[in-house]
PDB file of C-alpha atoms in Angstrom:
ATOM      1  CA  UNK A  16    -122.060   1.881  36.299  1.00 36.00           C
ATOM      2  CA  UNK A  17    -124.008   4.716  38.452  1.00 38.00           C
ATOM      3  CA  UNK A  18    -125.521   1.596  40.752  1.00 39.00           C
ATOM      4  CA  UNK A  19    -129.154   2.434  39.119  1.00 38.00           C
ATOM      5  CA  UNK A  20    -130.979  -0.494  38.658  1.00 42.00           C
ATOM      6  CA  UNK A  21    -131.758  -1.195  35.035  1.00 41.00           C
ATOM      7  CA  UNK A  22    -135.010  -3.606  35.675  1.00 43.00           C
ATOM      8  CA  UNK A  23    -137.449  -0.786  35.372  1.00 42.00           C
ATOM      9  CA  UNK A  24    -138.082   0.316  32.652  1.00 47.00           C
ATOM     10  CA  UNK A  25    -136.396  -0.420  29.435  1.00 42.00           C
ATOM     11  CA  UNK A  26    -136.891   1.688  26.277  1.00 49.00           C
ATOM     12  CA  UNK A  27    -136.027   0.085  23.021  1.00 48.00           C
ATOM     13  CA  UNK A  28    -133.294  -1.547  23.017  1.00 54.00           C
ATOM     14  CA  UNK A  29    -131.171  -5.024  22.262  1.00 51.00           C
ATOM     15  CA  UNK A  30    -132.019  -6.842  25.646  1.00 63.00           C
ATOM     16  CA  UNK A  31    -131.767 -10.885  25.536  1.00 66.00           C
ATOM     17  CA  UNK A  32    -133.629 -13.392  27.254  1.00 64.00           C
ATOM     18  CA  UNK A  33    -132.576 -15.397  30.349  1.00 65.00           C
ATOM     19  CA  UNK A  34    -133.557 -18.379  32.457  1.00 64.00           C
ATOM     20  CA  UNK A  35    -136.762 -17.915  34.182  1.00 66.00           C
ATOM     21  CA  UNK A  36    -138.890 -15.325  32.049  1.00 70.00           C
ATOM     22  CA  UNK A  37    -136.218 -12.030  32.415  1.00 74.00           C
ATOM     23  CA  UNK A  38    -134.171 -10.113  30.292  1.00 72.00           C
ATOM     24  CA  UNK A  39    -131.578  -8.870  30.524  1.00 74.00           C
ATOM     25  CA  UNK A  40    -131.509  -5.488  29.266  1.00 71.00           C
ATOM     26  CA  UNK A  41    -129.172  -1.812  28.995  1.00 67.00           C
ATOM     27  CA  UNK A  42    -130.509   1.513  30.330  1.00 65.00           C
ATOM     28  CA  UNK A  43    -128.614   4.880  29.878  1.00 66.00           C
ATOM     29  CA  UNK A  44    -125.213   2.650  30.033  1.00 70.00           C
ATOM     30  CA  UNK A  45    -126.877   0.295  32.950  1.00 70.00           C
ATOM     31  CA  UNK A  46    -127.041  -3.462  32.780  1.00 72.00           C
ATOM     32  CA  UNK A  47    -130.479  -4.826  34.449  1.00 73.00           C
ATOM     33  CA  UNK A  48    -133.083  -7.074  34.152  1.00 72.00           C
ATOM     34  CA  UNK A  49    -137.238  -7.019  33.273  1.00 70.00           C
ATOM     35  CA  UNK A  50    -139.864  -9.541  33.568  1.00 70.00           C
ATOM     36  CA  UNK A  51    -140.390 -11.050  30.212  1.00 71.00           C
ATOM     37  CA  UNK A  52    -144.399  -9.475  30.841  1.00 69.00           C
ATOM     38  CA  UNK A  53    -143.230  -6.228  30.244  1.00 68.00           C
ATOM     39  CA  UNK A  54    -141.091  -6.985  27.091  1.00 68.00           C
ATOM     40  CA  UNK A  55    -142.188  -6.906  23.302  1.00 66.00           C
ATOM     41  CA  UNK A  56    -140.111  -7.915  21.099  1.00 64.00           C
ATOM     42  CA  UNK A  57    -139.570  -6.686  17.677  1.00 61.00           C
ATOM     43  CA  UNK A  58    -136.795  -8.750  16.143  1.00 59.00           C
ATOM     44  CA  UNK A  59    -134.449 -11.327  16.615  1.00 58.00           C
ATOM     45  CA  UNK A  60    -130.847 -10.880  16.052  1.00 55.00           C
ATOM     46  CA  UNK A  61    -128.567 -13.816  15.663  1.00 57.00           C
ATOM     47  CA  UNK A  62    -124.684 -12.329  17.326  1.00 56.00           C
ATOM     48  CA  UNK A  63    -122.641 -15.556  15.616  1.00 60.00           C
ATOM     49  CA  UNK A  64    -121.612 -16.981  19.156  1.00 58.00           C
ATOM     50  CA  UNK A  65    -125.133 -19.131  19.390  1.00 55.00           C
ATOM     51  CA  UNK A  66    -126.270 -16.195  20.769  1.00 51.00           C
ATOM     52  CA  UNK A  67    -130.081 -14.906  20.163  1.00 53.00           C
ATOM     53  CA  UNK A  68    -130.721 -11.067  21.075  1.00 53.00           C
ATOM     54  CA  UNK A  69    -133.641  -9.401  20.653  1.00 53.00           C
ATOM     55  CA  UNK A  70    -135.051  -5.535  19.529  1.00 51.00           C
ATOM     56  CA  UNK A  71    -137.626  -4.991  22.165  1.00 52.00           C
ATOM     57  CA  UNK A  72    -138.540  -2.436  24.666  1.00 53.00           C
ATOM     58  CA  UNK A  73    -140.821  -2.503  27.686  1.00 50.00           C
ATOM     59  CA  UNK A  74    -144.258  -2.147  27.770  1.00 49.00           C
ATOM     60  CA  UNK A  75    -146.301   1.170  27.515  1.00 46.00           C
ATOM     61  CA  UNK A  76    -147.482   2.286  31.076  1.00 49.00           C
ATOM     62  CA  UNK A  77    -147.607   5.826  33.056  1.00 51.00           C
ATOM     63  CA  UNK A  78    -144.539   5.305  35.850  1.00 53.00           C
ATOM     64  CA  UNK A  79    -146.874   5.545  38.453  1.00 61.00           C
ATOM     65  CA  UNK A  80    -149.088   2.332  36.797  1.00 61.00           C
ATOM     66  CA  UNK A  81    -146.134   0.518  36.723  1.00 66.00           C
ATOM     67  CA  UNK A  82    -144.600   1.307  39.516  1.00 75.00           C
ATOM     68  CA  UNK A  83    -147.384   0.208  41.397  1.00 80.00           C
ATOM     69  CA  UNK A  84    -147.973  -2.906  39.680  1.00 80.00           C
ATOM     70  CA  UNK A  85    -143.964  -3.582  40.138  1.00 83.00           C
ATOM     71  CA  UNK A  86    -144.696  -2.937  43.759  1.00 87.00           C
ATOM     72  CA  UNK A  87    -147.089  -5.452  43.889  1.00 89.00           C
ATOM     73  CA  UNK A  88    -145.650  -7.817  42.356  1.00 89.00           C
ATOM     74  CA  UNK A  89    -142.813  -7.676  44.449  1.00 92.00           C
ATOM     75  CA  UNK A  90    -145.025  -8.139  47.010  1.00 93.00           C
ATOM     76  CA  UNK A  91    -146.709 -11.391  45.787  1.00 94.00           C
ATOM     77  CA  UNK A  92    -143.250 -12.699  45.491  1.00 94.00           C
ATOM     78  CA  UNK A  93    -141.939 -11.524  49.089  1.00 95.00           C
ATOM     79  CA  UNK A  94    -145.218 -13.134  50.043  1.00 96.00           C
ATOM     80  CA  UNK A  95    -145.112 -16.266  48.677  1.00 95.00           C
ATOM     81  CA  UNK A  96    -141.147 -16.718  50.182  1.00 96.00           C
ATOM     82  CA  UNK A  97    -142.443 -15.948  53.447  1.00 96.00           C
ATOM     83  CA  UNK A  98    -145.057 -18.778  53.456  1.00 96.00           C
ATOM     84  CA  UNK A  99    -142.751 -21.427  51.612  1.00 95.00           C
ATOM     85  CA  UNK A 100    -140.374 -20.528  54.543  1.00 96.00           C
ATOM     86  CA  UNK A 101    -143.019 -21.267  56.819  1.00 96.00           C
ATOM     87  CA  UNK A 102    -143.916 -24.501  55.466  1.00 95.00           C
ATOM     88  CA  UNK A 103    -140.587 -25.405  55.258  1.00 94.00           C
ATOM     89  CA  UNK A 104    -140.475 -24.482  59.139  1.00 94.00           C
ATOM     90  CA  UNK A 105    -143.320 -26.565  59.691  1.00 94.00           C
ATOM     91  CA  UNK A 106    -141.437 -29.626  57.847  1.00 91.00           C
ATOM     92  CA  UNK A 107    -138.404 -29.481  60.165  1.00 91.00           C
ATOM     93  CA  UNK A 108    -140.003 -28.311  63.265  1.00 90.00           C
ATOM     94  CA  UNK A 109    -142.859 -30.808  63.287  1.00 90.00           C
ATOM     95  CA  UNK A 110    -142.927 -33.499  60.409  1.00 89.00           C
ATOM     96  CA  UNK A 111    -139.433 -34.502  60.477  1.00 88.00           C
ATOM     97  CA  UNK A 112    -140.352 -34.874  64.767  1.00 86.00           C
ATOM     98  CA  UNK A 113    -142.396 -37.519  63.824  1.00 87.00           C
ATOM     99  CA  UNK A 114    -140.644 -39.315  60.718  1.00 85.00           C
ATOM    100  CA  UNK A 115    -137.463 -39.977  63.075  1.00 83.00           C
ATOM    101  CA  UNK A 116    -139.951 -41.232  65.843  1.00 86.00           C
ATOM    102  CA  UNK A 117    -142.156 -43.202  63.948  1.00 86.00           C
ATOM    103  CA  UNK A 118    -138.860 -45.756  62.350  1.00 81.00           C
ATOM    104  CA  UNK A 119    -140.185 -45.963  58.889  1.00 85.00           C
ATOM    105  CA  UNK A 120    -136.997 -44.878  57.512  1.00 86.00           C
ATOM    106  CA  UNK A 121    -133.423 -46.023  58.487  1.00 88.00           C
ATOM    107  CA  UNK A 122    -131.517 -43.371  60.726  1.00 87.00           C
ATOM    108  CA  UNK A 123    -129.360 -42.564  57.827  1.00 89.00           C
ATOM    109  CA  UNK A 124    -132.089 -42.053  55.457  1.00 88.00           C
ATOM    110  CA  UNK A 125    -134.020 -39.595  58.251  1.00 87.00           C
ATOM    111  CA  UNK A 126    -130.687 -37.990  58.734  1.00 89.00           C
ATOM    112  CA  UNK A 127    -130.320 -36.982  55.424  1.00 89.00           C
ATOM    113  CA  UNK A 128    -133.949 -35.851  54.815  1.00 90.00           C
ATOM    114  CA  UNK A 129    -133.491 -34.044  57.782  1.00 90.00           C
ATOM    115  CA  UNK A 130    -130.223 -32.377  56.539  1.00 91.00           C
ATOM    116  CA  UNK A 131    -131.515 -31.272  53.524  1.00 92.00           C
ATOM    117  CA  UNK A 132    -134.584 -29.966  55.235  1.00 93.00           C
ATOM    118  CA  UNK A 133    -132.730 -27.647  57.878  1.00 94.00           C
ATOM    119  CA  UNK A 134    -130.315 -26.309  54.503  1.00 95.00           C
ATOM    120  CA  UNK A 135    -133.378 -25.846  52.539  1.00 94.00           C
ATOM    121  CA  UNK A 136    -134.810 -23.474  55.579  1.00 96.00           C
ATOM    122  CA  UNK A 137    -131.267 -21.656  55.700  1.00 96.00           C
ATOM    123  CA  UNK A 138    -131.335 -20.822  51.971  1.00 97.00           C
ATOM    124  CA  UNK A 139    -135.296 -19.833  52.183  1.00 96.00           C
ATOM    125  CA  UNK A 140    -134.422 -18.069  55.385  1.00 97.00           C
ATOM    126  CA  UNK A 141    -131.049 -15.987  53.062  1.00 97.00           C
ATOM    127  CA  UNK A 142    -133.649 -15.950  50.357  1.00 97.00           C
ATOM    128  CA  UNK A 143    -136.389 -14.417  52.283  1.00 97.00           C
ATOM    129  CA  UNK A 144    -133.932 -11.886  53.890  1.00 98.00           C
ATOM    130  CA  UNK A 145    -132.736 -10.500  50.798  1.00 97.00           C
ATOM    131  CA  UNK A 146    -136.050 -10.081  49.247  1.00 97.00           C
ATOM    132  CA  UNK A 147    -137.194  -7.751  52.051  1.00 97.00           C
ATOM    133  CA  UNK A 148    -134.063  -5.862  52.017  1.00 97.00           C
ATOM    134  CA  UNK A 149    -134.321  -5.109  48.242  1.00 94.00           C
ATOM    135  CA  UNK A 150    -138.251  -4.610  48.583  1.00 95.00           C
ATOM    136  CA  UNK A 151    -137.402  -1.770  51.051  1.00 95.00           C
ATOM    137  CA  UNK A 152    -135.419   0.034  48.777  1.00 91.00           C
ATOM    138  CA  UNK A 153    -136.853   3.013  45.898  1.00 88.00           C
ATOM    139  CA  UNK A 154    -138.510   0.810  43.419  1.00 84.00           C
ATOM    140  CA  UNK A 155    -135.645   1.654  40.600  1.00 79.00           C
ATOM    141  CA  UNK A 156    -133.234   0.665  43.094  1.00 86.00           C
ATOM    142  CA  UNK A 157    -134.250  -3.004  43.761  1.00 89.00           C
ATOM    143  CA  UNK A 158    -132.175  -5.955  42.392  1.00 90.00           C
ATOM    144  CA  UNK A 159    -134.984  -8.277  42.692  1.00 92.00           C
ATOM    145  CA  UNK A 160    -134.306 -10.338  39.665  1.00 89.00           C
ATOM    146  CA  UNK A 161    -130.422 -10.149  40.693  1.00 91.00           C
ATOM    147  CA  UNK A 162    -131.505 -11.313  43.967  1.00 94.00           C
ATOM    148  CA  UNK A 163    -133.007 -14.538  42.125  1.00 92.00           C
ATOM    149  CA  UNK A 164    -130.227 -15.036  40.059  1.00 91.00           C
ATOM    150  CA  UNK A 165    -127.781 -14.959  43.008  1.00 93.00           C
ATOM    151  CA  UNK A 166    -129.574 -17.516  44.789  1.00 95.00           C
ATOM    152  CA  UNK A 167    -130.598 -19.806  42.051  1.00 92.00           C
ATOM    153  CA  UNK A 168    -127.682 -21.987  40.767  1.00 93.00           C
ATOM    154  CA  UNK A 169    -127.846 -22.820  45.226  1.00 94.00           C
ATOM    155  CA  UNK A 170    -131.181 -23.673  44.784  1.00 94.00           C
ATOM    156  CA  UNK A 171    -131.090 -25.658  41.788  1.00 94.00           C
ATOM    157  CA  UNK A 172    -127.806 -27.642  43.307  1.00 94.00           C
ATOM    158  CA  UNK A 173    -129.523 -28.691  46.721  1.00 93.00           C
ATOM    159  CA  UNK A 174    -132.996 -29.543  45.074  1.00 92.00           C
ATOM    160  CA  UNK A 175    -130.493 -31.370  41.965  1.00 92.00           C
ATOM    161  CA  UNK A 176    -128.589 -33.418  45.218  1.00 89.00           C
ATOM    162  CA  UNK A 177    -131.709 -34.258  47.332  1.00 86.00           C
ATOM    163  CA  UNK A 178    -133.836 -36.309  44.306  1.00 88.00           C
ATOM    164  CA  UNK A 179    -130.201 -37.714  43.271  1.00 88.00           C
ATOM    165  CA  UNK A 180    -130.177 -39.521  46.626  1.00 82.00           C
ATOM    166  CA  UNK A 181    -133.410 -39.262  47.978  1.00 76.00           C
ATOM    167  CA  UNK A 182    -134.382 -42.282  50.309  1.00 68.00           C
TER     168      UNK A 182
END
């Protein structure tokens, strides 16, 4: 693989769709991934292994056009982590203050909540991190539906675990 990222853009091709409205998709030998927005499909292939892939390229749009709305997009996103982050910040650094003094819980119960709090704010804060480096990067180098991907069986495990055994 020559390390350029495949998210941007795809011409026709057999792509398949994955968790979380992406494809993933082949460029010039690449392997990347494209919000589902940008993909029309044109036929769906069964591959015998349960398996659907699909005939579709990415939508028509000047480079510059999409390339900007990419960049904005990526923005939103970066945006959007940043302020979850901080509301997550506020959680731990304020709420949680006041949960353990106010003794409506049991000390185990506000122990836990707390726990999951502060690892919820280290994986945001990783999250958040990663982002920003791949947003600083040229836009057809960014990884930032890798960046998702890598994070999200993490997220989905620690959410999964806290409203298992939520007090």
């Amino acid at each position: 693989s020559s390390g350029i990222n495949a998210e941007w853009p795809l011409r026709p091709g057999v792509i398949q769709m994955v968790d979380g409205g992406w494809w993933e998709g082949e460029l010039d030998g690449d392997t990347g991934w494209v919000p589902s927005n940008f993909v029309k499909e044109f036929g769906v292939l069964d591959t015998g292994h349960g398996t659907k892939r699909v005939s579709a390229m990415a939508l028509d749009a000047s480079p510059t056009e999409s390339n900007e709305y990419y960049t904005t997009v990526v923005t939103d996103i970066v945006q959007s982590e940043r302020e979850y982050l901080g509301d997550i910040k506020y959680l731990t650094d304020t709420l949680l203050v006041s949960l353990r003094r106010s003794k409506k819980l049991t000390p185990r119960d506000v122990e836990m909540v707390c726990r999951f709090a502060n690892e919820l704010k280290m994986l945001h804060t990783q999250l958040l991190q990663s982002l920003t480096t791949q947003q600083s990067k040229p836009v057809l180098h960014q990884q930032i539906g890798g960046t998702f991907l890598q994070y999200g069986q993490r997220i989905k495990e620690l959410y999964g675990n806290f409203c298992s055994n939520h007090p």
